[in-house]
Short mmCIF file of C-alpha atoms in Angstrom, two decimals:
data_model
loop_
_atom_site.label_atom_id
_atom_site.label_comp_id
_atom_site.label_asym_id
_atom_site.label_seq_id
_atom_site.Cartn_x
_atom_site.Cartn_y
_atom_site.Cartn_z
CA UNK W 73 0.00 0.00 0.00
CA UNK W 74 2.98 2.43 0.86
CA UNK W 75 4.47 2.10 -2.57
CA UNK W 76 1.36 2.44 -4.09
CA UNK W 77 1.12 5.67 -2.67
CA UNK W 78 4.72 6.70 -3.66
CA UNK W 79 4.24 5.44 -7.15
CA UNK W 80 0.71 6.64 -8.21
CA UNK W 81 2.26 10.53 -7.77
CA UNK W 82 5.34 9.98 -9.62
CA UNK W 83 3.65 8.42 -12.28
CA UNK W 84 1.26 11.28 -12.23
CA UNK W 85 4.05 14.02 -12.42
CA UNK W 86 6.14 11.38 -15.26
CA UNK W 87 2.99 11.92 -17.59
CA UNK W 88 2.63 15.60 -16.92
CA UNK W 89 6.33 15.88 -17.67
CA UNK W 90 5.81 13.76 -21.07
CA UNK W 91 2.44 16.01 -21.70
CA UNK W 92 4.20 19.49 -21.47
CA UNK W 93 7.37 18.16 -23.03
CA UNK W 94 5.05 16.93 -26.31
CA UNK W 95 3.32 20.10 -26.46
CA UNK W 96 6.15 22.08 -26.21
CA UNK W 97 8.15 20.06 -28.92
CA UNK W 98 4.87 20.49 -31.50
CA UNK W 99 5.24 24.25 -31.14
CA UNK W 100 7.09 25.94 -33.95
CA UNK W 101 9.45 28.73 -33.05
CA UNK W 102 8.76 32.32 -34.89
CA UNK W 103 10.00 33.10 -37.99
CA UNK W 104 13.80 33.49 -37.47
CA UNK W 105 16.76 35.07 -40.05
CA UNK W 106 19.87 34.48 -39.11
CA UNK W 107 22.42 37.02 -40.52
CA UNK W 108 25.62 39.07 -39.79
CA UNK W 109 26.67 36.51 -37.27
CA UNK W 110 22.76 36.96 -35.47
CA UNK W 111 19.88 35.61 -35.16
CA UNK W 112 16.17 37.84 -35.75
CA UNK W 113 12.85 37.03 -35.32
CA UNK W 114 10.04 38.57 -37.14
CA UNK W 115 8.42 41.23 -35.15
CA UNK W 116 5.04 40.73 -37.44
CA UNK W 117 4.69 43.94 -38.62
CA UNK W 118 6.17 46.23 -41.39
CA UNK W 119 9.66 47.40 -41.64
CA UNK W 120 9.69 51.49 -41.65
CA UNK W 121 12.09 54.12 -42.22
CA UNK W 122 13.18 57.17 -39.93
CA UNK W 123 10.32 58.88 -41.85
CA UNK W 124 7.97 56.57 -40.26
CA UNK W 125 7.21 55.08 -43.87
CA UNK W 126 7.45 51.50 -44.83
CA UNK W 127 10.27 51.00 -46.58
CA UNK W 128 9.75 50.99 -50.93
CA UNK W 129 9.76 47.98 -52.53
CA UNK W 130 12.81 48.73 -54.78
CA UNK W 131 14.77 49.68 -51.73
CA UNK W 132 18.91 48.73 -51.64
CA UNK W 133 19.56 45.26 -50.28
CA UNK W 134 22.33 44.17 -48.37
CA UNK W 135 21.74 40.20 -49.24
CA UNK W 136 19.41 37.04 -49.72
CA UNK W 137 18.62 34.36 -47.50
CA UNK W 138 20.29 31.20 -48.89
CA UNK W 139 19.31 28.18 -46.77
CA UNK W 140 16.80 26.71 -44.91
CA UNK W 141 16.28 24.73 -41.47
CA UNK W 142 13.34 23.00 -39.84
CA UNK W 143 10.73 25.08 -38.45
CA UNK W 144 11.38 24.20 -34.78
CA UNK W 145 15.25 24.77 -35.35
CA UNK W 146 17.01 28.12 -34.41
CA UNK W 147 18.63 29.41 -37.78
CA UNK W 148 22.75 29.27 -36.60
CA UNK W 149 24.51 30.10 -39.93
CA UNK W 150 24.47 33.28 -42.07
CA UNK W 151 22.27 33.34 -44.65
CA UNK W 152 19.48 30.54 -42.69
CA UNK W 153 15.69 30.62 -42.49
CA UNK W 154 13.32 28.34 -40.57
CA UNK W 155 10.72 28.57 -42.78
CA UNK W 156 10.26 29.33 -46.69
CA UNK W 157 11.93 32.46 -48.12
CA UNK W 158 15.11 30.61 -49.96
CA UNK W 159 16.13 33.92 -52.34
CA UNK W 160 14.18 36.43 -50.26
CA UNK W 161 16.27 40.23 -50.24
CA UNK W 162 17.09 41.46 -46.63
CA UNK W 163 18.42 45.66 -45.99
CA UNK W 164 20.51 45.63 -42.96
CA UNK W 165 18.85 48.81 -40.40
CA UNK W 166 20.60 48.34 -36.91
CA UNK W 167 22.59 46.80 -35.00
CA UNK W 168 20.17 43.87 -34.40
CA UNK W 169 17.67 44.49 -36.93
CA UNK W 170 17.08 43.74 -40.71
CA UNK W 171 14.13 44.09 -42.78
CA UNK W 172 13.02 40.89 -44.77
CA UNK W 173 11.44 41.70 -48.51
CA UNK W 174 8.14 39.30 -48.42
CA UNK W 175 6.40 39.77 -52.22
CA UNK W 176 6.08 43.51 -52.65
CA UNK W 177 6.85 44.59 -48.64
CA UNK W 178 9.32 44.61 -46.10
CA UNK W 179 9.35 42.79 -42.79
CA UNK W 180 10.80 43.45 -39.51
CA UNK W 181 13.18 41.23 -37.64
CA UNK W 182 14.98 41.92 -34.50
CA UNK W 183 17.19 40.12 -32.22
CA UNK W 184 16.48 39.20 -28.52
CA UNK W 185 17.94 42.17 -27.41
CA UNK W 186 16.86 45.12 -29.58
CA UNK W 187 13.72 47.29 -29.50
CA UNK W 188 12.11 49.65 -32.29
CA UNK W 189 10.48 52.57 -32.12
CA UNK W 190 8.54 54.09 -35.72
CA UNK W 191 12.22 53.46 -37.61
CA UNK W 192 14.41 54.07 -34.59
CA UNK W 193 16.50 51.05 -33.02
CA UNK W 194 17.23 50.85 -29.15
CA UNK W 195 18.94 48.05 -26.96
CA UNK W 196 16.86 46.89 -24.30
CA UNK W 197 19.26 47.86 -21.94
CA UNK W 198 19.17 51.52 -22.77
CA UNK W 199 15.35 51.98 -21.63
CA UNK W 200 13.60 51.40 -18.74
CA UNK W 201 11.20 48.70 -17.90
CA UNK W 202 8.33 51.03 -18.49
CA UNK W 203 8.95 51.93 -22.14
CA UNK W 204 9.23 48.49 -22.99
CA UNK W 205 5.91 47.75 -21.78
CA UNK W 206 4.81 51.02 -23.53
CA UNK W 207 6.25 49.34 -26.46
CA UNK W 208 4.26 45.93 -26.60
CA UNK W 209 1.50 48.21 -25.75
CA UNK W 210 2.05 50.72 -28.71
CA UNK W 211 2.24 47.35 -30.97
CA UNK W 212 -0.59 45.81 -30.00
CA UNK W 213 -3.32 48.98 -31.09
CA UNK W 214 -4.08 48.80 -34.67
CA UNK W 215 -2.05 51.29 -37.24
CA UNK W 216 -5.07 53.62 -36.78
CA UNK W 217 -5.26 53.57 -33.61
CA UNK W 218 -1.37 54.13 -33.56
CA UNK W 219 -1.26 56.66 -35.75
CA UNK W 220 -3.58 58.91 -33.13
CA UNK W 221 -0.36 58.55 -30.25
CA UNK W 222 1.76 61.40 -30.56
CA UNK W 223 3.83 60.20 -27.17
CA UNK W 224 7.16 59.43 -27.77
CA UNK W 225 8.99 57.32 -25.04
CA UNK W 226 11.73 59.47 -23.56
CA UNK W 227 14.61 57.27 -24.72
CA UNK W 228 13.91 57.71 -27.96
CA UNK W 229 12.72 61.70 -28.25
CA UNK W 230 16.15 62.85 -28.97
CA UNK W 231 16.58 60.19 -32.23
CA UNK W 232 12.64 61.35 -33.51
CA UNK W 233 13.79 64.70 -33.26
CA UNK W 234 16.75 64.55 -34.91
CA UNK W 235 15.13 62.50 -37.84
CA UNK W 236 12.06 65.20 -37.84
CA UNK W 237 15.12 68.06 -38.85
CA UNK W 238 16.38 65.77 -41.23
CA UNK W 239 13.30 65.27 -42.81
CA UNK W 240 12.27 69.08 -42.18
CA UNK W 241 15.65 69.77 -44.33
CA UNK W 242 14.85 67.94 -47.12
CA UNK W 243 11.28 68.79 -47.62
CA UNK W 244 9.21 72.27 -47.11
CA UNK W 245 8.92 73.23 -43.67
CA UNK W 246 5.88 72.92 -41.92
CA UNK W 247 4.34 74.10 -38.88
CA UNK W 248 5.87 73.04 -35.45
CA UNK W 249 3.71 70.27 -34.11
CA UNK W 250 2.44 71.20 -30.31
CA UNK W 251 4.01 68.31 -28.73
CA UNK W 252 7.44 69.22 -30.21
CA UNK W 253 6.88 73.22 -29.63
CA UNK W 254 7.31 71.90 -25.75
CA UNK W 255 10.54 70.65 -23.90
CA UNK W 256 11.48 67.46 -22.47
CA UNK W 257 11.01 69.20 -18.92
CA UNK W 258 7.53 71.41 -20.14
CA UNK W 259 6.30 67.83 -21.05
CA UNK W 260 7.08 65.86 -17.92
CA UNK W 261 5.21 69.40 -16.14
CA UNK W 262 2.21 68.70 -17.79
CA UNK W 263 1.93 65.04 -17.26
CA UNK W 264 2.29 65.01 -14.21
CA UNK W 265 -0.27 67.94 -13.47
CA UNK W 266 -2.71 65.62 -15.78
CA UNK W 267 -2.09 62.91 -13.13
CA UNK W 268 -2.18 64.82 -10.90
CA UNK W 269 -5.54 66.01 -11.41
CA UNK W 270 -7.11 62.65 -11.93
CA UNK W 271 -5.33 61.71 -8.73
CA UNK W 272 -5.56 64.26 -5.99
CA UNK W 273 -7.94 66.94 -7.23
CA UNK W 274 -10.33 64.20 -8.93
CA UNK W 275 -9.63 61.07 -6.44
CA UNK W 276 -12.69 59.12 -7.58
CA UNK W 277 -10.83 58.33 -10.65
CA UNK W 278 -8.27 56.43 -8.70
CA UNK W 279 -5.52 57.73 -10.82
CA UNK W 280 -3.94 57.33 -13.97
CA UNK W 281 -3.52 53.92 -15.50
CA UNK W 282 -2.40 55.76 -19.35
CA UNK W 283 -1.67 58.88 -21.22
CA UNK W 284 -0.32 59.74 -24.31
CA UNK W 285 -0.32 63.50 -25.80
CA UNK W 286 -3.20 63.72 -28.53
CA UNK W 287 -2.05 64.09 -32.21
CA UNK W 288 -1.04 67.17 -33.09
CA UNK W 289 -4.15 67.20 -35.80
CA UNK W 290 -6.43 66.52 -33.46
CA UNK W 291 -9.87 68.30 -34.37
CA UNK W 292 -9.77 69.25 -30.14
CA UNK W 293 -6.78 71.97 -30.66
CA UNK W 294 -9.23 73.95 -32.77
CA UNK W 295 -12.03 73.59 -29.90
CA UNK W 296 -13.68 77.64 -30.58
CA UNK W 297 -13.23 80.06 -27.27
CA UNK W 298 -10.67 77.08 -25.27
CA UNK W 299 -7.92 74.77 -26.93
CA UNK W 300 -8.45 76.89 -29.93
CA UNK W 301 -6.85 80.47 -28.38
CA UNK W 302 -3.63 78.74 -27.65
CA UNK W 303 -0.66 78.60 -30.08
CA UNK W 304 1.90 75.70 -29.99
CA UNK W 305 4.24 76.02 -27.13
CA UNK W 306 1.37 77.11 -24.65
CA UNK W 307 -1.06 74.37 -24.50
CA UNK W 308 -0.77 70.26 -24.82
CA UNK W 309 -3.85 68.05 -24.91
CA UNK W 310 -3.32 64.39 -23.16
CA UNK W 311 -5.86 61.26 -23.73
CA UNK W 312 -6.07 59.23 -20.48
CA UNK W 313 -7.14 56.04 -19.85
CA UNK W 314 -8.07 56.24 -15.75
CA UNK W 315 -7.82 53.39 -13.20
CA UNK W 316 -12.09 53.66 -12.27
CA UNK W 317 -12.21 53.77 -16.12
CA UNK W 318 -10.44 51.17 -17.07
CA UNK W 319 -11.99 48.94 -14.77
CA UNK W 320 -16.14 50.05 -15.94
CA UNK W 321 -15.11 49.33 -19.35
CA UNK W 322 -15.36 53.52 -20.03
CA UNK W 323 -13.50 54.97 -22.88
CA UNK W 324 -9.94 56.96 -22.87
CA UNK W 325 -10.86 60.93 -21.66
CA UNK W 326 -9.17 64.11 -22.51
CA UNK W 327 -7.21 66.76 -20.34
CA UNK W 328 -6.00 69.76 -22.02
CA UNK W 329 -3.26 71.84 -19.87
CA UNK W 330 -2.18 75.68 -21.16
CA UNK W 331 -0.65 78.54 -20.35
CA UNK W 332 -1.01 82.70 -21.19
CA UNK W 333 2.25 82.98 -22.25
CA UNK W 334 5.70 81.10 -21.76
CA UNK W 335 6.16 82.65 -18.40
CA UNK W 336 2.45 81.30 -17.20
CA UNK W 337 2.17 78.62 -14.76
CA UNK W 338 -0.18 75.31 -16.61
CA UNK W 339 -3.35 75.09 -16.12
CA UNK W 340 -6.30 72.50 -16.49
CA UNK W 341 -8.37 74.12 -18.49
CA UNK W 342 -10.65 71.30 -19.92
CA UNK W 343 -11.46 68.12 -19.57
CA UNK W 344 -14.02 65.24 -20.46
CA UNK W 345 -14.32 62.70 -23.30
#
């Protein structure tokens, strides 16, 4: 009776063992490059330029991928694939990340240790824990829904700035955008008086669980007789996503923070969905 008792749980935990070893063996790993002396895996979305554009079809290459491995095999030699693209162009964009030509568009691999941000290629040791959750949060909204974030992490503000001169240079200029008509120091100010509010003078919204800075083309900037008296530099409109919100199911809201002039201290000076 004793070793029945001893055996019947180690038999139990053998067949879980052989149960999560066979599923894990029938998994295939995700599409993986392996090139200059790495290996990428595809980040499932398109490959983009500085510009924030995906990158044109007849774009320079840097090579083609000449071999292929089993799908459940990590590519180990230049030039390897684990899954069908035998002849397939790659461009070479970071340290750590290549784009892979797929019929007429570009795909995105990284390596294990490199980040993107809209074109711009980061280390995961050079930002905090925070912007890479940001990140897999950023990636998950659709391209619409991405393309109405005008937040850019703080690690990489410096690099989108740089590349918006560039781009500035080459092109017509254009009207300074009201997230980039504020410093690195104006914009941490009005954050944190936008959580603040929805913390302290507004505790029944339990604080802040997002916020991003509205698009710069955002219809609410030209709001008549309130955003719409306020020139770039002197006002910033945030969407937030609030803890009591968040958990009813209720939609982001919007804060808009301004100022009379440069000198001015912020102000909340509207706020609702």
């Amino acid at each position: 009776m004793i070793k029945a008792w001893i055996l019947l749980p180690l038999a139990a935990l053998a067949a879980c063992c052989s149960a999560c070893a066979a599923r894990g063996g029938s998994e295939p790993l995700p599409q993986m490059i392996y090139i200059e002396n790495t290996c990428l895996s595809s980040a499932g979305r398109p490959a983009v330029g500085q510009d924030q554009h995906p990158l044109a079809p007849d774009t320079e290459t840097d090579g083609a991928i000449s071999g292929q491995v089993s799908e459940n095999e990590r590519p180990k030699e230049n030039g390897q694939a684990n899954f069908p693209c035998t002849g397939s162009p790659y461009v070479l964009l970071a340290d750590g990340a290549a784009a892979l030509k797929q019929g007429d568009a570009y795909t995105l691999f990284l390596s294990d240790d490199t980040v993107e941000y809209e074109g711009i290629y980061k280390k995961k040791s050079e930002v905090s824990e925070k912007t890479l959750e940001w990140l897999e949060f950023y990636y998950s909204l659709s391209e619409d829904e991405r393309l109405a974030i005008s937040m850019v992490p703080s690690e990489f503000i410096p690099d989108v700035r740089s590349a918006s001169v560039a781009s500035a240079s080459e092109t017509s200029s254009s009207p300074v955008s009201y997230t980039d008509a504020l410093t690195e120091d104006e914009l941490a100010q009005t954050e944190a008086l936008a959580m603040y509010y929805f913390t302290e003078e507004v505790p029944s919204f339990e604080g802040v669980d997002q916020i991003y800075p509205v698009s710069s083309d955002d219809i609410l900037y030209q709001n008549a007789g309130l955003e719409g008296e306020y020139d770039p530099g002197n006002i910033i409109i945030y969407r937030v996503l609030t803890v009591r919100d968040r958990r009813d199911g209720s939609p982001f809201r919007f804060i808009s923070i301004a100022r009379n002039t440069k000198s001015g201290d912020w102000k909340v000076i509207n706020s609702g969905y």
